[in-house]
Structures are given as structure tokens and as C-alpha cells.
């Protein structure tokens, strides 16, 4: 049976993470960073956050370094904004889906 609370909480985390990203002032975090998806574990103790940047995978990896250094602040903010019993451990993963999508779009435009 699907766990609707788990998927709803994952969407809430994604929404709040987008807002928190705009508040971070670390110069390593790219302003064009996008949260692609969030995967929350069944017991809600771990959350994988897939991030991507239009400027490429190297820029995304540099932004992840900044996100890891701000993980404590991000967990604190998620805890208070979502009124969770326990803030999940956050794992940031670089995803190149936006870059791939832009490349596919560019190739399709060349064909036309």
C-alpha cells in the first residue's frame, strides 16, 4: 500500500527546499540551482535531494559542497517550517537531467 503521508512530506520538503535555497548566501551555491526531486525513506529519517543546474554538472557539484556545509541550517529550517517530529538527514545528489534536457532541445532545434 502506498504511503501517502511519506510522498506528501517529500513534496513539502521539495517546496520548502526551493524557498530555503533562495535564502542561502553561500557563493558556492549557484543561483540557477534547481531541485529535481526528493526521495524520503519509509521511516522519514533520510531524504535524498536531487539537484541540477543548467550550467553543467561541475557547477552542480560545486553547489553541493555549499549545500553540505549549510546542511545544519537547512535541517533546522525544515524542522521549523514543516513542524516535523524529527528532521531527516539530508543527502544531496548531483543530477544532470536539466543539462540533458537542454541538450536534447538544442539538437531538436537543429534538426528543424
PDB file of C-alpha atoms in Angstrom:
ATOM      1  CA  UNK A   1       0.000   0.000   0.000  1.00  0.00           C
ATOM      2  CA  UNK A   2       1.459   3.388  -0.926  1.00  0.00           C
ATOM      3  CA  UNK A   3       2.372   5.670   1.905  1.00  0.00           C
ATOM      4  CA  UNK A   4       0.625   8.941   1.064  1.00  0.00           C
ATOM      5  CA  UNK A   5       1.989  10.794   4.080  1.00  0.00           C
ATOM      6  CA  UNK A   6       5.519   9.957   3.000  1.00  0.00           C
ATOM      7  CA  UNK A   7       5.032  11.239  -0.566  1.00  0.00           C
ATOM      8  CA  UNK A   8       3.187  14.336   0.680  1.00  0.00           C
ATOM      9  CA  UNK A   9       6.013  15.114   3.099  1.00  0.00           C
ATOM     10  CA  UNK A  10       8.578  14.618   0.309  1.00  0.00           C
ATOM     11  CA  UNK A  11       6.711  17.186  -1.817  1.00  0.00           C
ATOM     12  CA  UNK A  12       6.574  19.571   1.153  1.00  0.00           C
ATOM     13  CA  UNK A  13      10.332  19.190   1.621  1.00  0.00           C
ATOM     14  CA  UNK A  14      10.885  19.927  -2.067  1.00  0.00           C
ATOM     15  CA  UNK A  15       8.738  23.074  -1.869  1.00  0.00           C
ATOM     16  CA  UNK A  16      10.436  24.362   1.279  1.00  0.00           C
ATOM     17  CA  UNK A  17      13.913  23.494  -0.005  1.00  0.00           C
ATOM     18  CA  UNK A  18      13.264  25.686  -3.029  1.00  0.00           C
ATOM     19  CA  UNK A  19      12.453  28.590  -0.719  1.00  0.00           C
ATOM     20  CA  UNK A  20      15.443  27.887   1.541  1.00  0.00           C
ATOM     21  CA  UNK A  21      17.818  27.788  -1.457  1.00  0.00           C
ATOM     22  CA  UNK A  22      16.869  31.372  -2.278  1.00  0.00           C
ATOM     23  CA  UNK A  23      17.804  32.467   1.255  1.00  0.00           C
ATOM     24  CA  UNK A  24      21.274  30.889   1.337  1.00  0.00           C
ATOM     25  CA  UNK A  25      24.140  33.303   0.856  1.00  0.00           C
ATOM     26  CA  UNK A  26      26.983  30.866   0.170  1.00  0.00           C
ATOM     27  CA  UNK A  27      28.808  31.954  -3.028  1.00  0.00           C
ATOM     28  CA  UNK A  28      29.398  28.297  -3.980  1.00  0.00           C
ATOM     29  CA  UNK A  29      25.658  27.726  -4.406  1.00  0.00           C
ATOM     30  CA  UNK A  30      24.602  28.605  -7.932  1.00  0.00           C
ATOM     31  CA  UNK A  31      21.578  30.897  -8.252  1.00  0.00           C
ATOM     32  CA  UNK A  32      20.241  28.700 -11.077  1.00  0.00           C
ATOM     33  CA  UNK A  33      20.226  25.550  -8.913  1.00  0.00           C
ATOM     34  CA  UNK A  34      17.025  23.530  -9.215  1.00  0.00           C
ATOM     35  CA  UNK A  35      15.637  20.753  -7.070  1.00  0.00           C
ATOM     36  CA  UNK A  36      14.675  17.956  -9.437  1.00  0.00           C
ATOM     37  CA  UNK A  37      13.105  15.558  -6.927  1.00  0.00           C
ATOM     38  CA  UNK A  38      13.203  14.367  -3.342  1.00  0.00           C
ATOM     39  CA  UNK A  39      13.113  10.772  -2.106  1.00  0.00           C
ATOM     40  CA  UNK A  40      12.137  10.293   1.527  1.00  0.00           C
ATOM     41  CA  UNK A  41      12.843   6.982   3.253  1.00  0.00           C
ATOM     42  CA  UNK A  42       9.969   4.969   4.700  1.00  0.00           C
ATOM     43  CA  UNK A  43      10.763   5.933   8.287  1.00  0.00           C
ATOM     44  CA  UNK A  44      11.371   9.566   7.253  1.00  0.00           C
ATOM     45  CA  UNK A  45      14.878   9.622   8.686  1.00  0.00           C
ATOM     46  CA  UNK A  46      16.749  10.132   5.379  1.00  0.00           C
ATOM     47  CA  UNK A  47      15.953  12.328   2.418  1.00  0.00           C
ATOM     48  CA  UNK A  48      17.797  12.252  -0.905  1.00  0.00           C
ATOM     49  CA  UNK A  49      17.579  15.590  -2.675  1.00  0.00           C
ATOM     50  CA  UNK A  50      18.464  15.551  -6.379  1.00  0.00           C
ATOM     51  CA  UNK A  51      19.703  18.933  -7.595  1.00  0.00           C
ATOM     52  CA  UNK A  52      20.630  20.105 -11.067  1.00  0.00           C
ATOM     53  CA  UNK A  53      21.977  23.228 -12.688  1.00  0.00           C
ATOM     54  CA  UNK A  54      21.648  24.470 -16.254  1.00  0.00           C
ATOM     55  CA  UNK A  55      25.333  25.424 -16.307  1.00  0.00           C
ATOM     56  CA  UNK A  56      26.504  21.826 -16.058  1.00  0.00           C
ATOM     57  CA  UNK A  57      27.425  19.039 -13.699  1.00  0.00           C
ATOM     58  CA  UNK A  58      30.599  20.751 -12.438  1.00  0.00           C
ATOM     59  CA  UNK A  59      28.600  23.752 -11.270  1.00  0.00           C
ATOM     60  CA  UNK A  60      26.135  21.381  -9.612  1.00  0.00           C
ATOM     61  CA  UNK A  61      28.919  19.554  -7.756  1.00  0.00           C
ATOM     62  CA  UNK A  62      30.343  22.862  -6.514  1.00  0.00           C
ATOM     63  CA  UNK A  63      26.883  23.875  -5.306  1.00  0.00           C
ATOM     64  CA  UNK A  64      26.536  20.569  -3.450  1.00  0.00           C
ATOM     65  CA  UNK A  65      29.671  21.429  -1.461  1.00  0.00           C
ATOM     66  CA  UNK A  66      27.972  24.640  -0.338  1.00  0.00           C
ATOM     67  CA  UNK A  67      24.749  22.792   0.468  1.00  0.00           C
ATOM     68  CA  UNK A  68      26.607  20.232   2.577  1.00  0.00           C
ATOM     69  CA  UNK A  69      28.227  22.996   4.600  1.00  0.00           C
ATOM     70  CA  UNK A  70      24.791  24.568   5.183  1.00  0.00           C
ATOM     71  CA  UNK A  71      23.092  21.257   5.996  1.00  0.00           C
ATOM     72  CA  UNK A  72      22.616  22.082   9.675  1.00  0.00           C
ATOM     73  CA  UNK A  73      20.856  25.354   8.869  1.00  0.00           C
ATOM     74  CA  UNK A  74      18.712  23.667   6.207  1.00  0.00           C
ATOM     75  CA  UNK A  75      17.643  20.867   8.574  1.00  0.00           C
ATOM     76  CA  UNK A  76      16.800  23.422  11.268  1.00  0.00           C
ATOM     77  CA  UNK A  77      14.681  25.437   8.831  1.00  0.00           C
ATOM     78  CA  UNK A  78      12.864  22.325   7.534  1.00  0.00           C
ATOM     79  CA  UNK A  79      12.162  21.212  11.094  1.00  0.00           C
ATOM     80  CA  UNK A  80      10.522  24.523  11.991  1.00  0.00           C
ATOM     81  CA  UNK A  81       8.735  25.229   8.695  1.00  0.00           C
ATOM     82  CA  UNK A  82       7.180  21.772   8.352  1.00  0.00           C
ATOM     83  CA  UNK A  83       6.719  21.139  12.092  1.00  0.00           C
ATOM     84  CA  UNK A  84       8.289  17.705  11.841  1.00  0.00           C
ATOM     85  CA  UNK A  85       8.881  15.471  14.817  1.00  0.00           C
ATOM     86  CA  UNK A  86      12.424  14.829  13.606  1.00  0.00           C
ATOM     87  CA  UNK A  87      14.287  16.499  10.759  1.00  0.00           C
ATOM     88  CA  UNK A  88      15.587  13.927   8.240  1.00  0.00           C
ATOM     89  CA  UNK A  89      19.245  13.512   7.354  1.00  0.00           C
ATOM     90  CA  UNK A  90      19.784  15.243   4.023  1.00  0.00           C
ATOM     91  CA  UNK A  91      21.807  13.731   1.179  1.00  0.00           C
ATOM     92  CA  UNK A  92      22.412  15.973  -1.829  1.00  0.00           C
ATOM     93  CA  UNK A  93      22.929  14.237  -5.173  1.00  0.00           C
ATOM     94  CA  UNK A  94      24.038  15.870  -8.433  1.00  0.00           C
ATOM     95  CA  UNK A  95      21.650  15.219 -11.311  1.00  0.00           C
ATOM     96  CA  UNK A  96      22.335  16.260 -14.894  1.00  0.00           C
ATOM     97  CA  UNK A  97      18.741  15.998 -16.142  1.00  0.00           C
ATOM     98  CA  UNK A  98      18.281  19.726 -16.837  1.00  0.00           C
ATOM     99  CA  UNK A  99      21.530  19.845 -18.789  1.00  0.00           C
ATOM    100  CA  UNK A 100      20.498  16.745 -20.758  1.00  0.00           C
ATOM    101  CA  UNK A 101      17.077  18.236 -21.470  1.00  0.00           C
ATOM    102  CA  UNK A 102      18.631  21.462 -22.763  1.00  0.00           C
ATOM    103  CA  UNK A 103      20.985  19.451 -24.975  1.00  0.00           C
ATOM    104  CA  UNK A 104      18.115  17.393 -26.427  1.00  0.00           C
ATOM    105  CA  UNK A 105      16.119  20.561 -27.072  1.00  0.00           C
ATOM    106  CA  UNK A 106      19.100  22.143 -28.806  1.00  0.00           C
ATOM    107  CA  UNK A 107      19.543  19.073 -31.036  1.00  0.00           C
ATOM    108  CA  UNK A 108      15.863  19.021 -31.931  1.00  0.00           C
ATOM    109  CA  UNK A 109      16.004  22.694 -32.890  1.00  0.00           C
ATOM    110  CA  UNK A 110      18.997  21.967 -35.139  1.00  0.00           C
ATOM    111  CA  UNK A 111      17.010  19.275 -36.971  1.00  0.00           C
ATOM    112  CA  UNK A 112      14.157  21.651 -37.748  1.00  0.00           C
TER     113      UNK A 112
END
